[in-house]
XYZ file of C-alpha atoms in Angstrom:
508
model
C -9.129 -16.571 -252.287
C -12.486 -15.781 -252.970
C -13.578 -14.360 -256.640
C -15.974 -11.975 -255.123
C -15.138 -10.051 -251.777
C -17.702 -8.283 -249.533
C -16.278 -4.845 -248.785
C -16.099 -4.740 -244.479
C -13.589 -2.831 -243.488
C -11.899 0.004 -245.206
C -8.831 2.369 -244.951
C -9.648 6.188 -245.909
C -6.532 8.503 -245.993
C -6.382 11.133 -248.715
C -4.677 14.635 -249.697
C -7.899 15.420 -252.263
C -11.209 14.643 -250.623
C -13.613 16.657 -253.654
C -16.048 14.228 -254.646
C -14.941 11.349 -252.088
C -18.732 12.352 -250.130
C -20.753 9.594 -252.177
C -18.227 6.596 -251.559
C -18.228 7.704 -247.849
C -22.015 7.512 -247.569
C -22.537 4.299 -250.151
C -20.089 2.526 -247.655
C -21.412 3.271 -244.550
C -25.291 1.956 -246.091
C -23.085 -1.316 -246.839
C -22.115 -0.902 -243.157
C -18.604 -1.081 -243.848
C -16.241 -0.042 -241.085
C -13.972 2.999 -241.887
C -10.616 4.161 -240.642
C -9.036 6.837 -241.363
C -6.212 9.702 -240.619
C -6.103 13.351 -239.928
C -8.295 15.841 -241.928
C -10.127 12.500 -243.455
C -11.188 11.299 -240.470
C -12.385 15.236 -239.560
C -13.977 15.148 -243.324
C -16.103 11.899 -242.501
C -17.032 12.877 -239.007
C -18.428 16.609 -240.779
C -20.942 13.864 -243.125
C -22.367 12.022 -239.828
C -20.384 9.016 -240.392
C -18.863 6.970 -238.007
C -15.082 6.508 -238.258
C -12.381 4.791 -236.525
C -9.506 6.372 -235.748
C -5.914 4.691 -236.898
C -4.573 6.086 -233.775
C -7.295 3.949 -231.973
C -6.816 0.699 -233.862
C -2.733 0.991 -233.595
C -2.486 2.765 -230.106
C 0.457 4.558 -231.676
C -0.457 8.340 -232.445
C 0.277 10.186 -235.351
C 4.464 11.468 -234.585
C 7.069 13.768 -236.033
C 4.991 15.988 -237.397
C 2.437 13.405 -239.198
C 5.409 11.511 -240.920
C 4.259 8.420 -238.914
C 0.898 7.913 -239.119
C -0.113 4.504 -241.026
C 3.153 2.398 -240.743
C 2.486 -0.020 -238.566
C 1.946 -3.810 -238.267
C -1.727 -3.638 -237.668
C -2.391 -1.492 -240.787
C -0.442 -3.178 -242.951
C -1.422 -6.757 -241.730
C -5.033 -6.018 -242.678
C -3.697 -5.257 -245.926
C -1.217 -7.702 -246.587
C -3.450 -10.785 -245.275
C -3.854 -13.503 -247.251
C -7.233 -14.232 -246.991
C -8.241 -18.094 -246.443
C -4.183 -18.650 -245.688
C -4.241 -20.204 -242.317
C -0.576 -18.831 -241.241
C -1.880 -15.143 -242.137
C -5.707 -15.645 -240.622
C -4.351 -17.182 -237.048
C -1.822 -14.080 -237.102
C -4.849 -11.707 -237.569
C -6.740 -13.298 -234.777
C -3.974 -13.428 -232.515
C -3.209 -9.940 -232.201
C -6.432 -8.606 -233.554
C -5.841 -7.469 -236.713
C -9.283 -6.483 -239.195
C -9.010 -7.824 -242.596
C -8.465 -4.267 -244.846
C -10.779 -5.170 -248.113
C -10.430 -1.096 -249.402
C -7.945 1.256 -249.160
C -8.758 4.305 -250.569
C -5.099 6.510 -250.389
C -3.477 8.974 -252.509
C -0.139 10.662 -252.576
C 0.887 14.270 -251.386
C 1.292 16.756 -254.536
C 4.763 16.591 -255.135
C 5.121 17.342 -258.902
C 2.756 20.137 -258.049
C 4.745 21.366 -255.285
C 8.213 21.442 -257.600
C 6.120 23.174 -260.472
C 5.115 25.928 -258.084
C 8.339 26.774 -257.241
C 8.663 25.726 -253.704
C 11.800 25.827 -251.454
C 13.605 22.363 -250.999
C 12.367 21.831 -248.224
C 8.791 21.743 -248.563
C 9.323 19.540 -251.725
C 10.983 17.153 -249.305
C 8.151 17.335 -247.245
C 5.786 16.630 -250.295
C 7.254 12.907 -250.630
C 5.109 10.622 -249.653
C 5.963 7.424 -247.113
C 2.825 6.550 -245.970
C 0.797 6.729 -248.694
C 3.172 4.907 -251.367
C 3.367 2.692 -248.494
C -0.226 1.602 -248.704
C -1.112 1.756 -252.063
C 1.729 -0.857 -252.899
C 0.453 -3.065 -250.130
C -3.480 -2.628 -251.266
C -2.325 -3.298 -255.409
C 0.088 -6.424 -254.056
C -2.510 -8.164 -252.171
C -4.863 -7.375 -255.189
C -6.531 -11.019 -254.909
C -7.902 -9.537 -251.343
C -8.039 -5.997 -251.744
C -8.809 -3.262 -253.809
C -7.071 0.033 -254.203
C -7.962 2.881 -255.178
C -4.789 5.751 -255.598
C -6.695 8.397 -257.626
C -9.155 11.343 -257.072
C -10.166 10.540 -260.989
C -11.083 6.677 -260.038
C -13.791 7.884 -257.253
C -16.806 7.838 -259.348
C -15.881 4.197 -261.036
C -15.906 2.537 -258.013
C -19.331 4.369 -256.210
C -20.192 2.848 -259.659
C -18.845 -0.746 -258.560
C -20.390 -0.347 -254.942
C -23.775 0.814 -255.838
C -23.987 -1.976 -258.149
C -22.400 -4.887 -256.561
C -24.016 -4.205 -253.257
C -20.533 -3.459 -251.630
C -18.538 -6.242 -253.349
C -15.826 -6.105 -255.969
C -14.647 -8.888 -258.751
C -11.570 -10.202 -258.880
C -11.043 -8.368 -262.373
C -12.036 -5.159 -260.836
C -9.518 -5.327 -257.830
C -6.438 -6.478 -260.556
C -7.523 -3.281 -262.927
C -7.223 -1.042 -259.943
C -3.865 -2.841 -258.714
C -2.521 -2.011 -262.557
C -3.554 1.738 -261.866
C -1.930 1.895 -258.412
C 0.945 0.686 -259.669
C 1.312 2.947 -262.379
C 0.572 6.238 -260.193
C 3.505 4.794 -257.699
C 5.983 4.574 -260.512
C 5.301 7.772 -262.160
C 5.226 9.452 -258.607
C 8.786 7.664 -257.633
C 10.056 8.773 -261.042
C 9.534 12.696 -260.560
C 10.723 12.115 -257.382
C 14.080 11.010 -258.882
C 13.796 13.270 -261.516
C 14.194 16.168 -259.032
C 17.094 14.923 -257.357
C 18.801 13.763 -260.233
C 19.190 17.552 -262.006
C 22.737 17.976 -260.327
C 25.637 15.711 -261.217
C 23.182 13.505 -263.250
C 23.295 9.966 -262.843
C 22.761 8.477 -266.384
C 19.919 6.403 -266.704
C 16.680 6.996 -268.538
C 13.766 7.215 -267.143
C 10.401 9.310 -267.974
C 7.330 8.541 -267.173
C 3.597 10.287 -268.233
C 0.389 9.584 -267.015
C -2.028 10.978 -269.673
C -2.289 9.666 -272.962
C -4.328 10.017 -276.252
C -4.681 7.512 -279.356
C -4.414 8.298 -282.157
C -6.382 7.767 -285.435
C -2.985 5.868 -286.437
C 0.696 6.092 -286.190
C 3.096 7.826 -289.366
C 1.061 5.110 -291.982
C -2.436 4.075 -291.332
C -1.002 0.360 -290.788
C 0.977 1.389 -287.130
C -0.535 2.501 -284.253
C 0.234 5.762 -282.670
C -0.266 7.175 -279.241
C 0.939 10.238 -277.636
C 1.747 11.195 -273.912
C 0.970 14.073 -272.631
C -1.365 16.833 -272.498
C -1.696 18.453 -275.384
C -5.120 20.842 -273.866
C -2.666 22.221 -271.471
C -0.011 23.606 -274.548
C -3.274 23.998 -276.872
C -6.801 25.269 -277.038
C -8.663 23.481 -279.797
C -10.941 26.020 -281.660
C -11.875 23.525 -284.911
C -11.362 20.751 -286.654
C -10.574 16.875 -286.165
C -8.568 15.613 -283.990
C -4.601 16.287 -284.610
C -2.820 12.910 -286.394
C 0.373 11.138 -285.647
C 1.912 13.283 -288.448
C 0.189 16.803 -287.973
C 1.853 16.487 -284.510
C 5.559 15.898 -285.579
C 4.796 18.653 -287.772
C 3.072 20.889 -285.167
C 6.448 20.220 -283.027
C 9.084 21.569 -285.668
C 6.851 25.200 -286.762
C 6.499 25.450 -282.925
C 10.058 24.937 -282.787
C 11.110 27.386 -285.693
C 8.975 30.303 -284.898
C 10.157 30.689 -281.122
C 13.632 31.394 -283.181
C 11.396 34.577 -284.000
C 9.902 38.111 -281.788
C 8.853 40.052 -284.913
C 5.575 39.411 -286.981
C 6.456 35.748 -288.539
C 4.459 32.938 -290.115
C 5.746 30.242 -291.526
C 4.257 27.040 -293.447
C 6.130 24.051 -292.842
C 5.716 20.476 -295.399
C 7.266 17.502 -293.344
C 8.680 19.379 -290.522
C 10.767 21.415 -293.258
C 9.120 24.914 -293.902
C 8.444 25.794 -297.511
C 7.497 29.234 -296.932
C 8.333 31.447 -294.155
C 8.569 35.359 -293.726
C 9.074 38.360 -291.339
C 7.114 41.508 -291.824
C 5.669 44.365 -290.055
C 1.998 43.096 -290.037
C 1.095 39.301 -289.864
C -1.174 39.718 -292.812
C 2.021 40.746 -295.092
C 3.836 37.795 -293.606
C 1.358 35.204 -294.486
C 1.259 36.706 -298.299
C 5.460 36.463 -298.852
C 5.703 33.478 -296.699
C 2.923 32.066 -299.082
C 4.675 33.198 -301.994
C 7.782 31.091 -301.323
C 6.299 27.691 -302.451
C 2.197 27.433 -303.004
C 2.641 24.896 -304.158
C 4.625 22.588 -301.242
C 2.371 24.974 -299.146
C -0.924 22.686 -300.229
C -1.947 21.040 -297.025
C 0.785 22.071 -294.914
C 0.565 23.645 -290.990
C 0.546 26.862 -290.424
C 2.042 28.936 -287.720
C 2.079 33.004 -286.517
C 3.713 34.543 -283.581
C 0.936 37.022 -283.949
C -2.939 37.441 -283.742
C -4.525 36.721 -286.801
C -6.912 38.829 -287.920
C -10.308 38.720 -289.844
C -8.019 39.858 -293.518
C -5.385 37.815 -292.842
C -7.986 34.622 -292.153
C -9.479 35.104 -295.581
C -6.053 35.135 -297.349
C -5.006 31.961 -295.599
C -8.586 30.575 -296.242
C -7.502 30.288 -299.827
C -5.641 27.703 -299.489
C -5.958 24.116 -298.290
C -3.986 23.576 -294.876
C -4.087 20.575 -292.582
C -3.770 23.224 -288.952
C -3.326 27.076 -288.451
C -1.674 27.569 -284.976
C -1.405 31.134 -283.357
C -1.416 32.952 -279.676
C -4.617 34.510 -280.796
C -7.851 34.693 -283.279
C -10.429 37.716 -283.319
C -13.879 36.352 -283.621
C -14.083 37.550 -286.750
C -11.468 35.366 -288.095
C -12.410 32.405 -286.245
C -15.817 32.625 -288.237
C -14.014 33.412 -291.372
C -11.637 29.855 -290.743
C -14.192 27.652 -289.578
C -16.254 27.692 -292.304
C -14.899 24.414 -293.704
C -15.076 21.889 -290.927
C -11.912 20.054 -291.050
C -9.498 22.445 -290.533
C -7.150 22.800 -287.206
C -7.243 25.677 -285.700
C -5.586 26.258 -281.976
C -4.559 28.655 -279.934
C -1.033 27.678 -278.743
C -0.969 28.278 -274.755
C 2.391 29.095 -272.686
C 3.702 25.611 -271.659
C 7.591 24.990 -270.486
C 8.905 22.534 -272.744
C 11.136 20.144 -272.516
C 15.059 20.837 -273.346
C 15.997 17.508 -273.636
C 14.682 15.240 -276.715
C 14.903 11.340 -277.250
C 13.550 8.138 -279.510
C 14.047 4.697 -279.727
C 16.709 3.382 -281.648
C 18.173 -0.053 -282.038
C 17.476 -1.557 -278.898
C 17.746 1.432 -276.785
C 16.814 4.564 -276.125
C 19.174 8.159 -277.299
C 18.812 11.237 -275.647
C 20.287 14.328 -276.598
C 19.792 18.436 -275.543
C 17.645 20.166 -277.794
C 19.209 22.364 -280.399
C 18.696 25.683 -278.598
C 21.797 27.693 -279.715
C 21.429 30.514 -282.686
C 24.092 32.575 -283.569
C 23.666 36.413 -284.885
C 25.682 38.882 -286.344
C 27.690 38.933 -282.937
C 28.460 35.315 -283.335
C 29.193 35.598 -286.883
C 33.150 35.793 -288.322
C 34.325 37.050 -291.779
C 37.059 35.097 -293.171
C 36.882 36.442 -296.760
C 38.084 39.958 -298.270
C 34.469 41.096 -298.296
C 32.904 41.897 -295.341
C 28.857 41.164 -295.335
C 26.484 44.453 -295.627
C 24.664 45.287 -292.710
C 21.553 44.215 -294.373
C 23.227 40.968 -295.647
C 24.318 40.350 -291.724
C 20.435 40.474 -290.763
C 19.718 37.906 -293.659
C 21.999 35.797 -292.731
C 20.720 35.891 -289.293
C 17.188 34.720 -290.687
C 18.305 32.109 -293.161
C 20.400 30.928 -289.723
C 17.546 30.515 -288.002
C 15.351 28.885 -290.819
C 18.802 26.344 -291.673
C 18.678 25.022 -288.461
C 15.495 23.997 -288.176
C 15.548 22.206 -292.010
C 16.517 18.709 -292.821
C 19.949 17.924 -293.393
C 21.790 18.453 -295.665
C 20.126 21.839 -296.258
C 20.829 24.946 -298.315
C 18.500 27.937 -297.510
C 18.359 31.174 -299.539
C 16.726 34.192 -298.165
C 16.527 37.923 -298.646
C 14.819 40.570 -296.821
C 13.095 38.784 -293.947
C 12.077 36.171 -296.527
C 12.769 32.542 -297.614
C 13.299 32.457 -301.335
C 13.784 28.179 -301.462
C 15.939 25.749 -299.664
C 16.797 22.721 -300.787
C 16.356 19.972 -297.868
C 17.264 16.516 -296.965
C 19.244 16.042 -299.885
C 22.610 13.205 -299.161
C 25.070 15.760 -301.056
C 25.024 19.526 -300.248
C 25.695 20.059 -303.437
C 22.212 18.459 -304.287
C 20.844 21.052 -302.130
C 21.754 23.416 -303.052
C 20.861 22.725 -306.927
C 17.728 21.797 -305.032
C 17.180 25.338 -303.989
C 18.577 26.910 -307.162
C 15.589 25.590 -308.908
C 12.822 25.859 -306.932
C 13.631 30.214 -306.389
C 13.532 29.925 -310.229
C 10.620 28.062 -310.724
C 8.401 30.655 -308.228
C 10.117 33.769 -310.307
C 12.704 35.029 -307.315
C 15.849 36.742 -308.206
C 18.184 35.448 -306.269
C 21.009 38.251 -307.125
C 22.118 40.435 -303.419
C 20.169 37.313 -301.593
C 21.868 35.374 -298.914
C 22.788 31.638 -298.567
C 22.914 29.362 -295.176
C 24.458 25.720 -295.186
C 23.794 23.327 -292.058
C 27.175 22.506 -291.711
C 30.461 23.095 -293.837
C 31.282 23.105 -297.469
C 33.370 19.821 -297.860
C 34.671 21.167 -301.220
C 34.104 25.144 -303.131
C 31.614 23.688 -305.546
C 28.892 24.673 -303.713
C 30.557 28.411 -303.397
C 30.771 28.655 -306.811
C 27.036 27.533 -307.994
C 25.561 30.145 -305.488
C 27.640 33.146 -306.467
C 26.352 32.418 -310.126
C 22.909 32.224 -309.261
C 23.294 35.957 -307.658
C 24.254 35.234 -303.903
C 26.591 37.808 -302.528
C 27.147 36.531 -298.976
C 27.221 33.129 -297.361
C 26.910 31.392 -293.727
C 28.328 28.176 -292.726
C 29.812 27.046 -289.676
C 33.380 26.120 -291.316
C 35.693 23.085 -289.546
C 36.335 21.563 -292.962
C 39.920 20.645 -294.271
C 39.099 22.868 -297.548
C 37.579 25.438 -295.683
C 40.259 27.471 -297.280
C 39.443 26.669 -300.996
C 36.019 27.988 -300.143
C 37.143 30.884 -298.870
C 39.217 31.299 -301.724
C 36.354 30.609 -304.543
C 34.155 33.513 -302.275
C 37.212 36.080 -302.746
C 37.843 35.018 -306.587
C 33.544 35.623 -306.848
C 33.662 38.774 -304.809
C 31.363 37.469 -302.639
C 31.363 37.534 -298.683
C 31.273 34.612 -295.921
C 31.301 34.339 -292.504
C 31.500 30.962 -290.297
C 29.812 30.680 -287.319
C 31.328 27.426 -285.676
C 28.222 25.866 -284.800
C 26.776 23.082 -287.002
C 23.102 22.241 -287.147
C 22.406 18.892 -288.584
C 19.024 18.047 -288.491
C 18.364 14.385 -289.009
């Protein structure tokens, strides 16, 4: 094994050839003999470079359709050599075998393929054999050979050529292997992925390539990293770069406001929103959404369903906020809001997320479905004398959707497309809803003809009984408790209405 190896022979076979003109030419000035497959080979013919054929070197042409073209012993034996092994180097010699020192291969499109929306069969015919083939060969015999598996890697190693006169370092070759290795798992894992939607079998496995640090993790002593590609779901207008804990928070508004197709903003404070608000003009939303809690609202992110505007920009410029998110900006607001440099501002970009969610916990992994089930009026069933207004039925649709998304346990009180105060994460509902009781009185709301959602049931008619003191006339909860019925009773003996749902929402 030799720490330095001089580049002479080389496999070319790849699906993505942009930008793969200046390795072709810096290897043939290192006079390094190239072979190569199909529309490469035609590719490095078309630059007036000379190319062997693998049909030539294998006497085997490419069959069934261009399934078979590389898998064969005297491909794979160049690769696979152990160089300076005398078993492998007599084996070479005897049936003529060239030592492979590059393989340059990447893999057919197949995520790209399924995202299009391709019939089965042509997804089938997107899985690479060949290719997989090879690159696990080149990033095993890594001591020997170097692989290269990506279109991205091309200009690193015309770097590495141009520089080391055609040779490459022991360290360089192991780095690529790493890479290699990690585009063959991800590729074998979408791959499953696809086949594994039916009947499931149950066994985790996700993989994503990209990746950004962060600045730090939840506290500025851990790490953080995320996966993924956030430019695809966001285009960055302003600001500093998004932390650790202005993503978890970016992930719950984006949750809660897709609960919502009318003019909406909300604020959200630790993925629990302390202002949010419906209205016929964003501009109006941001003002009663504001008006909920300014104070909690200090430094919190900021999300609209709706263009914002120039007017509505300089209202929300009032106030401190860590990032505004919306589909749209006019210029004019975008100069209002980026007049102090540290502020977030994106533009949120249509991106299919995810319905499934998971962490780490113990020393596994859980997975669950996402929480994608609302219930409306339709969905809603009165089990007390009085029956909910039809005004009170579309406020307890919106406090619905704003209890679901809210820390557990959770109380939310809300009245005319508004949130008047919730009380959130609280280990007694009770708590909560005390919680919220104080908080609407602090910021001057009457809470009288307002309506009250609970996360999940009443386990006893206390909670009942504070609310219809403090004004509330109609209630939402899912129900399923033993004393659902003294609940229902304290409601009937407060002349107040309640409907269950039968869906619980903890949020945890």
């Amino acid at each position: 094994m030799s720490e330095s190896v001089q580049i002479k022979n080389a496999l070319i076979s790849v699906y993505y050839k942009d930008n793969l003109e200046p390795i072709i030419h810096a290897l043939n000035r290192f006079g390094v003999k190239i072979y190569s497959t199909g529309g490469t080979e035609t590719f490095i013919r078309s630059l007036g470079v000379d190319v062997i054929a693998v049909e030539d070197l294998t006497s085997y042409p490419s069959i069934l359709g261009g399934r078979v073209k590389t898998l064969h012993p005297k491909v794979f034996g160049g690769i696979l050599a152990r160089r300076n092994f005398e078993g492998d180097e007599q084996q070479l010699s005897q049936y003529e075998i060239p030592e492979i020192d590059l393989v340059i291969v990447d893999l057919y499109p197949f995520e790209e393929t399924v995202r299009s929306g391709a019939g089965h069969d042509d997804v089938i015919e997107k899985i690479d054999i060949g290719g997989i083939s090879l690159i696990r060969a080149g990033a095993k015999n890594y001591k020997d050979v170097l692989i290269l598996a990506s279109k991205d890697d091309y200009s690193e190693l015309e770097k590495i050529l141009i520089e080391q006169n055609g040779s490459t370092t022991l360290d360089q070759r192991r780095t690529f292997a790493k890479k290699a290795f990690n585009i063959t798992s991800n590729y074998d894992t979408a791959i499953f992925q696809y086949f594994n939607q039916d009947e499931p079998i149950p066994v985790f496995k996700q993989s994503i390539l990209t990746s950004q640090t962060l600045r730090y993790g939840e506290n500025p002593h851990q790490q953080g990293t995320f996966y993924g590609n956030l430019d695809a779901m966001f285009n960055k207008l302003h600001g500093k770069e998004l932390s650790y804990n202005n993503l978890v928070d970016v992930d719950a508004a984006v949750a809660l406001i897709d609960e919502f197709t009318e003019p909406t903003i909300a604020i959200l404070k630790h993925t629990n929103a302390c202002g949010i608000a419906t209205r016929n003009h964003i501009k109006q939303a941001w003002i009663d959404a504001l008006a909920c809690d300014p104070v909690s609202a200090f430094g919190g992110v900021i999300i609209a369903n709706g263009e914002i505007d120039a007017d509505t920009a300089r209202e929300i410029d009032k106030i401190f906020y860590e990032v505004l998110i919306a589909p749209a900006f006019t210029d004019e607001a975008i100069q209002v809001l980026q007049a102090k440099k540290n502020r977030i501002l994106l533009i949120r970009q249509p991106v299919e997320l995810s319905n499934k969610q998971f962490k780490t916990l113990l020393n596994g992994v859980i997975e669950q479905d996402k929480d994608l089930v609302i219930e409306g009026p339709a969905q809603m069933k009165t089990v007390t004398e009085i029956t909910p207004t039809e005004q009170e039925l579309k406020d307890l649709f919106f406090a619905n959707k704003v209890v679901k998304h809210t820390k557990s346990n959770t109380i939310v009180f809300a009245k005319d497309n508004q949130l008047m105060a919730s009380g959130v994460g609280q280990t007694s509902r009770v708590d909560s809803l005390k919680q919220a009781v104080i908080k609407a009185n602090e910021f001057g709301f009457d809470l009288h003809g307002a309506v009250m959602a609970s996360d999940a049931f009443f386990p006893f008619p206390d909670c009942v009984e504070l609310a219809a003191e403090a004004g509330i006339t109609a209630v939402l909860q899912p129900g399923g408790s033993v004393n659902d019925q003294k609940s229902i009773d304290m409601c009937n003996a407060k002349g107040i209405a309640m409907v269950t749902t039968g869906v619980r929402h903890f949020k945890h």
